[in-house]
Coordinates of C-alpha atoms and ligand atoms in Angstrom, one line a residue:
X186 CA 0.0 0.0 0.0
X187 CA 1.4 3.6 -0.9
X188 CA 0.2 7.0 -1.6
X189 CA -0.7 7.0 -5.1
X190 CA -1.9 9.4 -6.9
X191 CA -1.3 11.4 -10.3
X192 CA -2.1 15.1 -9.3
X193 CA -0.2 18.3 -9.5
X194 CA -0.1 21.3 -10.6
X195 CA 1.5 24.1 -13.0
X196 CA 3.2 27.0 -11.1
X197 CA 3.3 30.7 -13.3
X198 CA 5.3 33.0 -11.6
X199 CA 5.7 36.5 -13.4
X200 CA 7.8 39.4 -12.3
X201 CA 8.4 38.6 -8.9
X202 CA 10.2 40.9 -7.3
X203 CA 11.3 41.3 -2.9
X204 CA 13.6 43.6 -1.3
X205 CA 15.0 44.1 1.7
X206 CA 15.8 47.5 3.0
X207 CA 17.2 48.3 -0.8
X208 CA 18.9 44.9 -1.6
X209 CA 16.9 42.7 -4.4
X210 CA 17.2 39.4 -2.9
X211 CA 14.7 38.4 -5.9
X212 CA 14.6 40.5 -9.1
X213 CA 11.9 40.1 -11.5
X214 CA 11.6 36.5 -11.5
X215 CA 9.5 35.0 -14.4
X216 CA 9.0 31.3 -14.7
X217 CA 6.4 28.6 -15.8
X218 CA 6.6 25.3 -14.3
X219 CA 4.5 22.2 -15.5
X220 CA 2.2 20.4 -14.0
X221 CA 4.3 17.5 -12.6
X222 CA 7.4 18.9 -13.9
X223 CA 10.7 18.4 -11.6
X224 CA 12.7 21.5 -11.7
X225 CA 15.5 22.8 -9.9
X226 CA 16.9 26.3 -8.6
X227 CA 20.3 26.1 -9.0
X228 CA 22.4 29.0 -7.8
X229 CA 25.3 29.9 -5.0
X230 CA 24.3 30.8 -1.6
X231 CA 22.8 33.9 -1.7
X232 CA 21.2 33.5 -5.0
X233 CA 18.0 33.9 -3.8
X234 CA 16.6 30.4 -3.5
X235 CA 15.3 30.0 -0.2
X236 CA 13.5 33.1 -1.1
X237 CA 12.0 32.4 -4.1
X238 CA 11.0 28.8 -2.6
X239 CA 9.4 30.7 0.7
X240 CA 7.4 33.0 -2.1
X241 CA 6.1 29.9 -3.5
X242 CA 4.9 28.7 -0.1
X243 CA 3.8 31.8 1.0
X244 CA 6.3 32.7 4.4
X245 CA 7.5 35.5 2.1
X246 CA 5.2 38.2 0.9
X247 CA 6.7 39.6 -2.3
X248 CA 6.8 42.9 -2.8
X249 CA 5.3 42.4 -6.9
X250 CA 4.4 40.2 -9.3
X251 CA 2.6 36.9 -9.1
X252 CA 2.0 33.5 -8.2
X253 CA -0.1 31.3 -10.0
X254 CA -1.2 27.6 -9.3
X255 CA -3.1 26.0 -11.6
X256 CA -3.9 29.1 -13.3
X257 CA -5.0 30.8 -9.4
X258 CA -3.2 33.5 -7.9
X259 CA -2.0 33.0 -4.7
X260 CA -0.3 36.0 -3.9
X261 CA -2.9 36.8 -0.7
X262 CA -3.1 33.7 0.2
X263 CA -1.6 32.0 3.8
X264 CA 0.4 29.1 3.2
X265 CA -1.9 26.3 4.7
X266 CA -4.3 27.4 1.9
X267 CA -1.4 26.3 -0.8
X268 CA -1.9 22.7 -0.8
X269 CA 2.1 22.5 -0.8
X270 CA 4.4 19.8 0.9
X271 CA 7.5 21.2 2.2
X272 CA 11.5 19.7 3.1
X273 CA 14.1 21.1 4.2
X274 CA 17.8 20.5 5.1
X275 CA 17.3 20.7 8.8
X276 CA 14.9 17.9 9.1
X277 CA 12.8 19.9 11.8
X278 CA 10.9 16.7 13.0
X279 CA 10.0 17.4 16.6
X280 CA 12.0 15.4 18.8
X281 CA 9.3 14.6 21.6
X282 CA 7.0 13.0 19.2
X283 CA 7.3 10.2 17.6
X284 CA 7.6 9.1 13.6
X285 CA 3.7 8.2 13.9
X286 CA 3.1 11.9 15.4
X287 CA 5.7 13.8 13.3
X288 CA 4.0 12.4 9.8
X289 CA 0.3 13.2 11.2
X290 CA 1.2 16.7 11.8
X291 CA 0.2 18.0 9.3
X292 CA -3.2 16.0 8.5
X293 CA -4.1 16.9 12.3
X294 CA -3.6 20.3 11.1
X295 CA -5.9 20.2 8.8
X296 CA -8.7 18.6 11.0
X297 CA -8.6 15.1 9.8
X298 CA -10.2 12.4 11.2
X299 CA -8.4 9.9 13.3
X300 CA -9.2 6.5 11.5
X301 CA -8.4 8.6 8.3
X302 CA -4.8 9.9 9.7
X303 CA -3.8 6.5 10.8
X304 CA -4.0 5.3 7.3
X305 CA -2.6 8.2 5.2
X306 CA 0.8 8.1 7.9
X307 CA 0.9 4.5 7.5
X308 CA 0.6 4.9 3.8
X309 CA 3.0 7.7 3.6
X310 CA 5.6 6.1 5.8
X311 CA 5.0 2.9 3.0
X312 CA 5.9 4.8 0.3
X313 CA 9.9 6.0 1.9
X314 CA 9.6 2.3 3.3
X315 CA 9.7 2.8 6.9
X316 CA 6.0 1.9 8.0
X317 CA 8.0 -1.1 10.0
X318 CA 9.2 2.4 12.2
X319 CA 6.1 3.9 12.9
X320 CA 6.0 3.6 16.6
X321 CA 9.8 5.0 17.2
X322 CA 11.3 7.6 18.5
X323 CA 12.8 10.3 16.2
X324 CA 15.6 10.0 18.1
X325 CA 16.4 6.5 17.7
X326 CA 16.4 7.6 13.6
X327 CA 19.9 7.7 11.7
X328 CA 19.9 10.6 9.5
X329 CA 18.9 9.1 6.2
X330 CA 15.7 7.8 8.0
X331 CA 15.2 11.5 9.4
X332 CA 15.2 12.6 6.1
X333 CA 12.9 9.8 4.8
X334 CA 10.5 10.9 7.6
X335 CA 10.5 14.5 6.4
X336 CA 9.4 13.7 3.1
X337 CA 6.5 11.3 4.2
X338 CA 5.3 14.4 6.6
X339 CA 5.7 16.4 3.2
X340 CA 3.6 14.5 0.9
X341 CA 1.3 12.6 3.5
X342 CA -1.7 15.0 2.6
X343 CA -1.1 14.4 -0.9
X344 CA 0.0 18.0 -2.3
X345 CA -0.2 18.6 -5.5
X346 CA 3.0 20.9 -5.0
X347 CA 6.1 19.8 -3.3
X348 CA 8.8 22.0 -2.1
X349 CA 12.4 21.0 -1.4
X350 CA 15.0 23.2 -0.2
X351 CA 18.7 21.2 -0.3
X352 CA 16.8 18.4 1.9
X353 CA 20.0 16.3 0.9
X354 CA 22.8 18.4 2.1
X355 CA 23.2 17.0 5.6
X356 CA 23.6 13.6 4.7
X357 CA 27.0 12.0 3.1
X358 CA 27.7 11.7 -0.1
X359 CA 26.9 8.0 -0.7
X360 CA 23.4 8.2 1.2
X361 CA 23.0 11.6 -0.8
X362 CA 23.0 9.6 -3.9
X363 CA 20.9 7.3 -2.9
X364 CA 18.3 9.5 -1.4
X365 CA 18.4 11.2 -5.2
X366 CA 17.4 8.1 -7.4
X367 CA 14.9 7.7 -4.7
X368 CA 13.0 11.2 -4.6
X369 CA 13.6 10.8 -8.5
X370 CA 11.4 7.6 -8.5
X371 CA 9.3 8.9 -5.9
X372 CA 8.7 12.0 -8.3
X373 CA 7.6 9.7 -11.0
X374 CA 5.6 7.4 -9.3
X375 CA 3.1 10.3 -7.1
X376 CA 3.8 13.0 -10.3
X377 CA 3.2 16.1 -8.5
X378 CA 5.0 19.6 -9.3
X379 CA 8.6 19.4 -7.6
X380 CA 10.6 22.6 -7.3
X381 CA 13.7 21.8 -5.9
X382 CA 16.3 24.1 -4.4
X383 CA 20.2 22.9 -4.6
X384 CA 23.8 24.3 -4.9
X385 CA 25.1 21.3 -6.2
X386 CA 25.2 21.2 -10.1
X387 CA 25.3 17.6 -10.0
X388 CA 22.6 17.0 -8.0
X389 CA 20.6 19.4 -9.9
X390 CA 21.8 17.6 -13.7
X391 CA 21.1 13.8 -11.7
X392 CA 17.4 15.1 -10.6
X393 CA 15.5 17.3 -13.0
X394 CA 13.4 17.7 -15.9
X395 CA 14.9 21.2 -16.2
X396 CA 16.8 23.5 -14.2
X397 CA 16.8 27.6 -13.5
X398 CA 19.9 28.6 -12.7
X399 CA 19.9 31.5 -10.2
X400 CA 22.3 34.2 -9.7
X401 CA 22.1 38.3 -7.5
X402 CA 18.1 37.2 -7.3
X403 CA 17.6 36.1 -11.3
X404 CA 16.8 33.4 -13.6
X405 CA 19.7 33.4 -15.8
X406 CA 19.3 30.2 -17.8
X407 CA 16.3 27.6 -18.0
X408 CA 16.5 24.4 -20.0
X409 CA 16.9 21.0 -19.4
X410 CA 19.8 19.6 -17.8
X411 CA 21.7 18.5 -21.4
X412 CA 20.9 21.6 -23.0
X413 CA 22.2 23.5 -20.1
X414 CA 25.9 21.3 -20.7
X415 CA 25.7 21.2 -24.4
X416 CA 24.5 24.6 -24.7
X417 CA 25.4 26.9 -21.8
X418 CA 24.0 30.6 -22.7
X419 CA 26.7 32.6 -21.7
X420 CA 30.3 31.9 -19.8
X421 CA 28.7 32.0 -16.4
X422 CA 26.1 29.5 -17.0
X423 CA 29.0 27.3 -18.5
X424 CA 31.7 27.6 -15.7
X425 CA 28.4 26.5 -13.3
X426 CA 27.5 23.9 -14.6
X427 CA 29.7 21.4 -14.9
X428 CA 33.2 21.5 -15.9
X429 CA 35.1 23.3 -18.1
X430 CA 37.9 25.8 -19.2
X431 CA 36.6 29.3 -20.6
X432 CA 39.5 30.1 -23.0
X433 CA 39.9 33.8 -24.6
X434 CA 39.2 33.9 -28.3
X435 CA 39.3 36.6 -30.9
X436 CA 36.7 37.1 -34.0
X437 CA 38.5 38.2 -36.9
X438 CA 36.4 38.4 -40.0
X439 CA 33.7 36.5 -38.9
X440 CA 35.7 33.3 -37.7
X441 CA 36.9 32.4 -34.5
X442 CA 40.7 32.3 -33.8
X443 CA 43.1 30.4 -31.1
X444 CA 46.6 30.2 -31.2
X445 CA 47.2 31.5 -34.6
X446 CA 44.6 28.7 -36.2
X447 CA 40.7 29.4 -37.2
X448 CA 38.8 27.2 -35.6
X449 CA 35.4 25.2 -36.6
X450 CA 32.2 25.7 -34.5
X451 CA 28.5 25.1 -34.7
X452 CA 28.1 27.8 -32.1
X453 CA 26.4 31.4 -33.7
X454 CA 29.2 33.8 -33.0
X455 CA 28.1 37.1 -34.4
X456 CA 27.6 39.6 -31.8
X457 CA 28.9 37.7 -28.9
X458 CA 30.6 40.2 -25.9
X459 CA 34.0 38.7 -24.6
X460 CA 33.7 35.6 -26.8
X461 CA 35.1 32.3 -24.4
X462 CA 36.1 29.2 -25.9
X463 CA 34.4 26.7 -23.5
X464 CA 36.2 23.1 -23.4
X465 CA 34.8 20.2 -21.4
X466 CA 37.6 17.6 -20.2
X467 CA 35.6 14.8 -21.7
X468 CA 35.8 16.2 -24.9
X469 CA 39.0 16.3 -25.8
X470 CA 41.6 14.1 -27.1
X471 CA 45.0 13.2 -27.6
X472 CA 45.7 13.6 -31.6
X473 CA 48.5 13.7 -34.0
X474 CA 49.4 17.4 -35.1
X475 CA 47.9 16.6 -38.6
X476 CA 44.6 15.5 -37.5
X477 CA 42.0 16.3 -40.1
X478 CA 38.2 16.8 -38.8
X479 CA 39.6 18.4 -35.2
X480 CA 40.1 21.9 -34.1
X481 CA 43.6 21.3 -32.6
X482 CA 45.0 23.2 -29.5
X483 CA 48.4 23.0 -28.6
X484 CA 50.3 22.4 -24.9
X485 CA 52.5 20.7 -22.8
X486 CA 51.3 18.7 -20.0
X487 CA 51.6 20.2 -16.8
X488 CA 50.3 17.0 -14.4
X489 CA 48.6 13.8 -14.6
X490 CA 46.4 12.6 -12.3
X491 CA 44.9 9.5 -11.6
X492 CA 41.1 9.4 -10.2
X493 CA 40.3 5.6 -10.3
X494 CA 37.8 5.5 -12.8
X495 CA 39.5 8.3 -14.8
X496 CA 43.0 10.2 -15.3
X497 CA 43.0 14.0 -15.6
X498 CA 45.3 15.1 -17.2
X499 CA 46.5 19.0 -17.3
X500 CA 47.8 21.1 -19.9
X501 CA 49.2 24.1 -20.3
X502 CA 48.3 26.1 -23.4
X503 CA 50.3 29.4 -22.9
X504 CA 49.7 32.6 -22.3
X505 CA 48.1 32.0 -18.4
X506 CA 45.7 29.6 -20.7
X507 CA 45.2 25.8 -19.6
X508 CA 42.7 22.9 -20.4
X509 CA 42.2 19.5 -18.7
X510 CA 41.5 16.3 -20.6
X511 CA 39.6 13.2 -19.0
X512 CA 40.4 10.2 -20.1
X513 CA 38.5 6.7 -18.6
X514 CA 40.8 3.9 -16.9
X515 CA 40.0 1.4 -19.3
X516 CA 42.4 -1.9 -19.8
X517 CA 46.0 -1.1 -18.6
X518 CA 47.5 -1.8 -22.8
X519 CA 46.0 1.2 -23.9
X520 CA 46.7 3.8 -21.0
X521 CA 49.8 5.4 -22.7
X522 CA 49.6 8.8 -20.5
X523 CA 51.4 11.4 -21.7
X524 CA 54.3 12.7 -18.6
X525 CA 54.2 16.1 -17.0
X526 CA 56.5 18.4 -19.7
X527 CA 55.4 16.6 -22.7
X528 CA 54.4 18.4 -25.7
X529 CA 51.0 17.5 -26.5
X530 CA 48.0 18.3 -29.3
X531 CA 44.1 18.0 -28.3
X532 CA 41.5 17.6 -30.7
X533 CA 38.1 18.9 -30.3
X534 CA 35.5 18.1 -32.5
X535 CA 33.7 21.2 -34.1
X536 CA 30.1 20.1 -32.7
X537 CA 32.0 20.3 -29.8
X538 CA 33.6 23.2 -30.5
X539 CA 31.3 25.8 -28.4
X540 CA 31.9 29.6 -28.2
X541 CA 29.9 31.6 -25.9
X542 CA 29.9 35.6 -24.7
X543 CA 29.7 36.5 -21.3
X544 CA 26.8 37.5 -21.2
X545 CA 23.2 36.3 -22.6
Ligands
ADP175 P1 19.9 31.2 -1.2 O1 18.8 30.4 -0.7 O2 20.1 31.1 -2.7 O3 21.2 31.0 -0.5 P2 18.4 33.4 0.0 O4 17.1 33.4 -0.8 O5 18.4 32.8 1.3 O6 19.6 32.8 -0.9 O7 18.9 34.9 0.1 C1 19.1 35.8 -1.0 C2 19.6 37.1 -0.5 O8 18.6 37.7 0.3 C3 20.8 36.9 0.5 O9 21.7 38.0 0.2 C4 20.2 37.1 1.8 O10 21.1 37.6 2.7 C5 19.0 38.0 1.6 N1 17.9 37.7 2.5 C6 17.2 36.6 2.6 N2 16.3 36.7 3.6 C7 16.4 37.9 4.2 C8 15.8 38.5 5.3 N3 14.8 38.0 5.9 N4 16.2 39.8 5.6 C9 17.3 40.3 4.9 N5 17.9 39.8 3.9 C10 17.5 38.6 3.5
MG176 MG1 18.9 28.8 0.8

């Protein structure tokens, strides 16, 4: 038996805007979510997260612009009147109750009856499979299983929102994995609206159907995560999110040029500010100096290092300018790795080949 149920709800939020004593800790924020759509905020601290999450449940009163649910505005409304679940990092179960209480909490808020509680809890505590923990104390919980009770207190009256802000940065890294698959799965089994809040770029590419990427209180990108790798909008977006080197180039008649050479790229390159060469480790490669179909940089390795399932390995392009290469550990025969001083040439395909300005 498990909570289960197909509803959610779109999320419109237009021109959002909330100060503090001068400071615009959210800045004319648009966005449209979908009904049953996953998506992350991803920004630094201070980005404006929290705040923009805390809009959406209604402890923060913005100063303009709206919040839609289903097509509703819900600007003047109190947050009990949302129908939003809500997790946080701090797991703030209460510690005198136990997990039976902690997960009713919110149904006994909402004037439920009692036979009616007992089954939504034990369902809810089904579905993070800890119904065999009901009668425990919270303290007896390991973290994990904290967390685990958070999100059955979340979704045990069945939101058609739910509201996460970094409810997996407490735990350790393995567990934090773990927990992400699961709330994935989770997401796609109960399908309601998720808006997630995370620093983590990784955990933000693992979990979403797309992710805004926050920065000074604004969107600055939307997309889903492969779009946001493949085709960051501007240098910030592409240092962010995942890695990469953001090389200097110079337009010269229309083309692109590094190191003396033109280079190849699919990337639209007319009015770009600043243009950035931006060069993933992954796709690079080790090639012969007359390689035909590459753009080729040239360096001189400047240190290897192994990683277990991968070797980075560091060069140094000249002129303050370096790249790194990944390369997988595969069967010891073919794991020629170049040594620290060697002079090297990279290829990098031209649909690889991505130029962006620094700004959008
Ligand atoms: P994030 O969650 O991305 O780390 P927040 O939304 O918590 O960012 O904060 C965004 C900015 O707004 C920060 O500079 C923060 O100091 C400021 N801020 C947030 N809440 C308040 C508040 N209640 N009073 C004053 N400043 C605030
Ligand atoms: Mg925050």
């Amino acid at each position: 038996m498990s909570v289960d149920h197909k509803l959610s709800m779109s999320i419109d939020i237009e021109n959002l805007t909330k100060t503090y004593s001068g400071f615009a800790a959210l800045d004319d924020v648009s966005l449209s979510i979908k009904s049953g759509e996953f998506l992350s905020l991803l920004g630094s601290s201070g980005s404006g997260k929290t705040t923009l999450l805390m809009a959406l449940a209604g402890f923060v009163r913005p100063d303009a612009g709206s919040i839609r649910f289903g097509g509703r505005e819900m600007i003047f409304e109190p947050p009990h009147k949302r129908d939003v679940g809500m997790m946080f990092q701090s797991y703030a179960l209460f510690p005198h109750m136990n997990v039976f209480q902690n997960v009713a909490y919110p149904l006994k808020l909402r004037g439920y009856k009692r036979a009616e509680i007992r089954q939504r809890v034990e369902q809810a505590l089904a579905t993070v499979e800890l119904d065999h923990l009901i009668e425990r104390g919270i303290t007896e919980m390991s973290g994990g299983q904290r967390q685990r009770i958070a999100l059955a207190r979340a979704i045990v009256f069945e939101p058609k929102i739910l509201l996460m802000d970094e409810p997996l940065s407490a735990l350790d890294k393995r567990l934090r994995e773990t927990m992400q698959l699961e709330l994935r799965r989770l997401h796609e089994r109960l399908g309601m609206t998720v808006v997630y809040v995370t620093h983590d770029q990784r955990e933000a590419l693992t979990m979403s159907d797309r992710i805004a990427v926050m920065s000074k209180g604004k969107i600055r990108q939307v997309d889903t995560p492969l779009n946001l790798y493949e085709r960051p909008a501007n240098r910030f977006i592409a240092e962010f999110v995942g890695e990469s080197s953001c090389l200097p180039v110079s337009v010269e008649g229309g083309q692109i040029r590094f190191q003396g050479r033109a280079l190849r790229t699919a990337s639209q390159i007319s009015g770009l500010q600043q243009p950035s060469l931006v060069v993933r480790p992954e796709k690079l490669q080790f090639v012969t100096t007359d390689a035909a179909d590459f753009n080729l940089l040239q360096g001189r390795v400047s240190d290897v290092i192994f990683q277990g399932e991968s070797q980075l390995v560091q060069v140094d392009l000249g002129e303050g300018m370096a790249v790194a290469i990944r390369r997988p550990t595969r069967s010891s025969s073919d794991n020629r790795l170049p040594v620290r001083g060697e002079a090297v040439t990279l290829g990098l395909h031209m649909q690889d080949t991505l130029v962006v300005g620094e700004q959008a």
